[in-house]
Amino acid sequence: MQFTIHHIEDWQNIAETVISQLQHNILLLKGNLGAGKTTFTQFLLKNLESQDEVNSPTYSIVNEYNTPKGKIYHFDLYRLKNLEEVYDIGIEEYLDNAFLCIIEWPEVYEEELYGLKFHEMNIINTGDNREITFD
């Protein structure tokens, strides 16, 4: 699926569509700094009826949110330098016990997902708009 974001409100439609298409409990978010990964996550969590405040997990590495469907874990692996650091945060336990794991900057861990089913969203900031693909 492909989308174009012209205004921040356009994230609402994308969040609704993604929720209707979720078949796996892992969602990889890729995009450059400022592309809108956390903004998308805010809209997604709101649509999943979370009452929690959604912030970027840049420094905490992982944030936990509650929804009526279950726990959602939001990761930001940008600051992790290698696979060992990813395992040190206990990522496998999170993956096993979540309704959904949203992983920003997943590249350091991506090869370990081989054999697992997941969704991927790519967000490209074109300056005026955001071009999004979702699989």
PDB file of C-alpha atoms in Angstrom, residues 10-131:
ATOM      1  CA  ASP A  10      -3.629  12.667   6.921  1.00  0.00           C
ATOM      2  CA  TRP A  11      -1.950  10.360   9.446  1.00  0.00           C
ATOM      3  CA  GLN A  12      -5.425   9.521  10.776  1.00  0.00           C
ATOM      4  CA  ASN A  13      -6.448   7.700   7.604  1.00  0.00           C
ATOM      5  CA  ILE A  14      -3.141   5.849   7.486  1.00  0.00           C
ATOM      6  CA  ALA A  15      -3.449   4.741  11.115  1.00  0.00           C
ATOM      7  CA  GLU A  16      -6.985   3.450  10.483  1.00  0.00           C
ATOM      8  CA  THR A  17      -5.854   1.583   7.364  1.00  0.00           C
ATOM      9  CA  VAL A  18      -2.815   0.052   9.062  1.00  0.00           C
ATOM     10  CA  ILE A  19      -4.922  -1.160  11.996  1.00  0.00           C
ATOM     11  CA  SER A  20      -7.349  -2.825   9.587  1.00  0.00           C
ATOM     12  CA  GLN A  21      -4.432  -4.585   7.856  1.00  0.00           C
ATOM     13  CA  LEU A  22      -2.446  -5.741  10.919  1.00  0.00           C
ATOM     14  CA  GLN A  23      -1.891  -9.471  10.780  1.00  0.00           C
ATOM     15  CA  HIS A  24       1.403  -9.700  12.688  1.00  0.00           C
ATOM     16  CA  ASN A  25       2.563  -8.336  16.031  1.00  0.00           C
ATOM     17  CA  ILE A  26       5.705  -6.649  14.677  1.00  0.00           C
ATOM     18  CA  LEU A  27       5.731  -3.362  12.769  1.00  0.00           C
ATOM     19  CA  LEU A  28       9.048  -2.000  11.523  1.00  0.00           C
ATOM     20  CA  LEU A  29       9.149   1.766  10.977  1.00  0.00           C
ATOM     21  CA  LYS A  30      11.840   3.080   8.673  1.00  0.00           C
ATOM     22  CA  GLY A  31      12.542   6.650   7.700  1.00  0.00           C
ATOM     23  CA  ASN A  32      15.043   9.429   8.169  1.00  0.00           C
ATOM     24  CA  LEU A  33      15.097  11.706  11.209  1.00  0.00           C
ATOM     25  CA  GLY A  34      11.929  13.767  11.371  1.00  0.00           C
ATOM     26  CA  ALA A  35      10.075  11.638   8.825  1.00  0.00           C
ATOM     27  CA  GLY A  36       7.092  11.084  11.122  1.00  0.00           C
ATOM     28  CA  LYS A  37       7.640   7.667  12.728  1.00  0.00           C
ATOM     29  CA  THR A  38       6.626   8.831  16.205  1.00  0.00           C
ATOM     30  CA  THR A  39       3.799  10.982  14.822  1.00  0.00           C
ATOM     31  CA  PHE A  40       2.389   7.926  13.083  1.00  0.00           C
ATOM     32  CA  THR A  41       2.727   5.951  16.330  1.00  0.00           C
ATOM     33  CA  GLN A  42       0.775   8.648  18.200  1.00  0.00           C
ATOM     34  CA  PHE A  43      -2.107   8.373  15.734  1.00  0.00           C
ATOM     35  CA  LEU A  44      -1.949   4.573  15.788  1.00  0.00           C
ATOM     36  CA  LEU A  45      -2.119   4.389  19.586  1.00  0.00           C
ATOM     37  CA  LYS A  46      -4.971   6.892  19.721  1.00  0.00           C
ATOM     38  CA  ASN A  47      -6.922   4.749  17.257  1.00  0.00           C
ATOM     39  CA  LEU A  48      -6.214   1.690  19.399  1.00  0.00           C
ATOM     40  CA  GLU A  49      -7.837   3.569  22.317  1.00  0.00           C
ATOM     41  CA  SER A  50      -4.685   4.002  24.381  1.00  0.00           C
ATOM     42  CA  GLN A  51      -4.975   6.667  27.057  1.00  0.00           C
ATOM     43  CA  ASP A  52      -1.184   6.835  27.423  1.00  0.00           C
ATOM     44  CA  GLU A  53       0.924   9.776  26.304  1.00  0.00           C
ATOM     45  CA  VAL A  54       3.004   8.668  23.323  1.00  0.00           C
ATOM     46  CA  ASN A  55       6.572   9.955  23.143  1.00  0.00           C
ATOM     47  CA  SER A  56       9.634   8.985  21.188  1.00  0.00           C
ATOM     48  CA  PRO A  57      11.603   6.244  22.972  1.00  0.00           C
ATOM     49  CA  THR A  58      14.897   7.745  21.756  1.00  0.00           C
ATOM     50  CA  TYR A  59      16.510   7.747  25.204  1.00  0.00           C
ATOM     51  CA  SER A  60      14.466   5.122  27.009  1.00  0.00           C
ATOM     52  CA  ILE A  61      14.900   2.691  24.047  1.00  0.00           C
ATOM     53  CA  VAL A  62      11.436   1.207  24.690  1.00  0.00           C
ATOM     54  CA  ASN A  63       8.108   2.669  25.824  1.00  0.00           C
ATOM     55  CA  GLU A  64       5.168   0.585  26.983  1.00  0.00           C
ATOM     56  CA  TYR A  65       1.565   1.496  26.220  1.00  0.00           C
ATOM     57  CA  ASN A  66      -1.724  -0.048  27.284  1.00  0.00           C
ATOM     58  CA  THR A  67      -4.638  -0.620  24.928  1.00  0.00           C
ATOM     59  CA  PRO A  68      -7.836  -2.653  25.254  1.00  0.00           C
ATOM     60  CA  LYS A  69      -6.247  -5.173  22.840  1.00  0.00           C
ATOM     61  CA  GLY A  70      -3.096  -5.577  24.947  1.00  0.00           C
ATOM     62  CA  LYS A  71       0.370  -4.143  25.497  1.00  0.00           C
ATOM     63  CA  ILE A  72       2.162  -2.226  22.792  1.00  0.00           C
ATOM     64  CA  TYR A  73       5.912  -1.760  22.971  1.00  0.00           C
ATOM     65  CA  HIS A  74       7.489   1.075  21.002  1.00  0.00           C
ATOM     66  CA  PHE A  75      11.221   0.700  20.374  1.00  0.00           C
ATOM     67  CA  ASP A  76      13.802   3.109  19.027  1.00  0.00           C
ATOM     68  CA  LEU A  77      16.966   1.159  18.186  1.00  0.00           C
ATOM     69  CA  TYR A  78      18.788   4.163  16.690  1.00  0.00           C
ATOM     70  CA  ARG A  79      21.302   4.475  19.545  1.00  0.00           C
ATOM     71  CA  LEU A  80      22.070   0.749  19.777  1.00  0.00           C
ATOM     72  CA  LYS A  81      25.359  -0.085  18.144  1.00  0.00           C
ATOM     73  CA  ASN A  82      25.150  -3.851  17.757  1.00  0.00           C
ATOM     74  CA  LEU A  83      22.963  -6.914  18.102  1.00  0.00           C
ATOM     75  CA  GLU A  84      24.208  -7.679  21.610  1.00  0.00           C
ATOM     76  CA  GLU A  85      22.793  -4.385  22.858  1.00  0.00           C
ATOM     77  CA  VAL A  86      19.423  -5.260  21.318  1.00  0.00           C
ATOM     78  CA  TYR A  87      19.380  -8.588  23.150  1.00  0.00           C
ATOM     79  CA  ASP A  88      20.453  -6.838  26.376  1.00  0.00           C
ATOM     80  CA  ILE A  89      17.176  -4.891  26.429  1.00  0.00           C
ATOM     81  CA  GLY A  90      15.266  -8.193  26.300  1.00  0.00           C
ATOM     82  CA  ILE A  91      13.647  -7.635  22.922  1.00  0.00           C
ATOM     83  CA  GLU A  92      12.659 -11.290  22.522  1.00  0.00           C
ATOM     84  CA  GLU A  93      10.552 -11.215  25.678  1.00  0.00           C
ATOM     85  CA  TYR A  94       8.783  -8.085  24.473  1.00  0.00           C
ATOM     86  CA  LEU A  95       8.081  -9.687  21.089  1.00  0.00           C
ATOM     87  CA  ASP A  96       6.648 -12.778  22.765  1.00  0.00           C
ATOM     88  CA  ASN A  97       4.339 -10.849  25.096  1.00  0.00           C
ATOM     89  CA  ALA A  98       2.944  -7.984  23.050  1.00  0.00           C
ATOM     90  CA  PHE A  99      -0.174  -7.272  21.099  1.00  0.00           C
ATOM     91  CA  LEU A 100       2.129  -5.145  18.930  1.00  0.00           C
ATOM     92  CA  CYS A 101       5.812  -4.171  18.849  1.00  0.00           C
ATOM     93  CA  ILE A 102       6.610  -1.037  16.886  1.00  0.00           C
ATOM     94  CA  ILE A 103      10.315  -0.841  16.081  1.00  0.00           C
ATOM     95  CA  GLU A 104      11.851   2.391  14.819  1.00  0.00           C
ATOM     96  CA  TRP A 105      15.339   2.132  13.278  1.00  0.00           C
ATOM     97  CA  PRO A 106      15.147  -1.699  13.108  1.00  0.00           C
ATOM     98  CA  GLU A 107      18.208  -2.186  10.892  1.00  0.00           C
ATOM     99  CA  VAL A 108      20.510  -3.378  13.707  1.00  0.00           C
ATOM    100  CA  TYR A 109      18.034  -6.199  14.496  1.00  0.00           C
ATOM    101  CA  GLU A 110      16.406  -6.859  11.142  1.00  0.00           C
ATOM    102  CA  GLU A 111      18.374  -9.976  10.182  1.00  0.00           C
ATOM    103  CA  GLU A 112      17.248 -11.627  13.423  1.00  0.00           C
ATOM    104  CA  LEU A 113      13.643 -11.339  12.258  1.00  0.00           C
ATOM    105  CA  TYR A 114      14.262 -13.900   9.526  1.00  0.00           C
ATOM    106  CA  GLY A 115      11.472 -16.457   9.692  1.00  0.00           C
ATOM    107  CA  LEU A 116       9.166 -14.175  11.678  1.00  0.00           C
ATOM    108  CA  LYS A 117       6.220 -12.426  10.103  1.00  0.00           C
ATOM    109  CA  PHE A 118       6.125  -8.662  10.341  1.00  0.00           C
ATOM    110  CA  HIS A 119       4.855  -5.519   8.670  1.00  0.00           C
ATOM    111  CA  GLU A 120       7.100  -2.768   7.385  1.00  0.00           C
ATOM    112  CA  MET A 121       6.405   0.908   6.883  1.00  0.00           C
ATOM    113  CA  ASN A 122       8.814   3.186   5.026  1.00  0.00           C
ATOM    114  CA  ILE A 123       8.385   6.943   5.364  1.00  0.00           C
ATOM    115  CA  ILE A 124      10.241   9.249   3.005  1.00  0.00           C
ATOM    116  CA  ASN A 125      10.286  12.953   3.768  1.00  0.00           C
ATOM    117  CA  THR A 126      10.204  14.741   0.417  1.00  0.00           C
ATOM    118  CA  GLY A 127      10.236  18.219   1.976  1.00  0.00           C
ATOM    119  CA  ASP A 128       6.607  19.195   1.432  1.00  0.00           C
ATOM    120  CA  ASN A 129       5.100  15.725   1.829  1.00  0.00           C
ATOM    121  CA  ARG A 130       5.734  12.254   3.204  1.00  0.00           C
ATOM    122  CA  GLU A 131       5.633   9.261   0.871  1.00  0.00           C
TER     123      GLU A 131
END
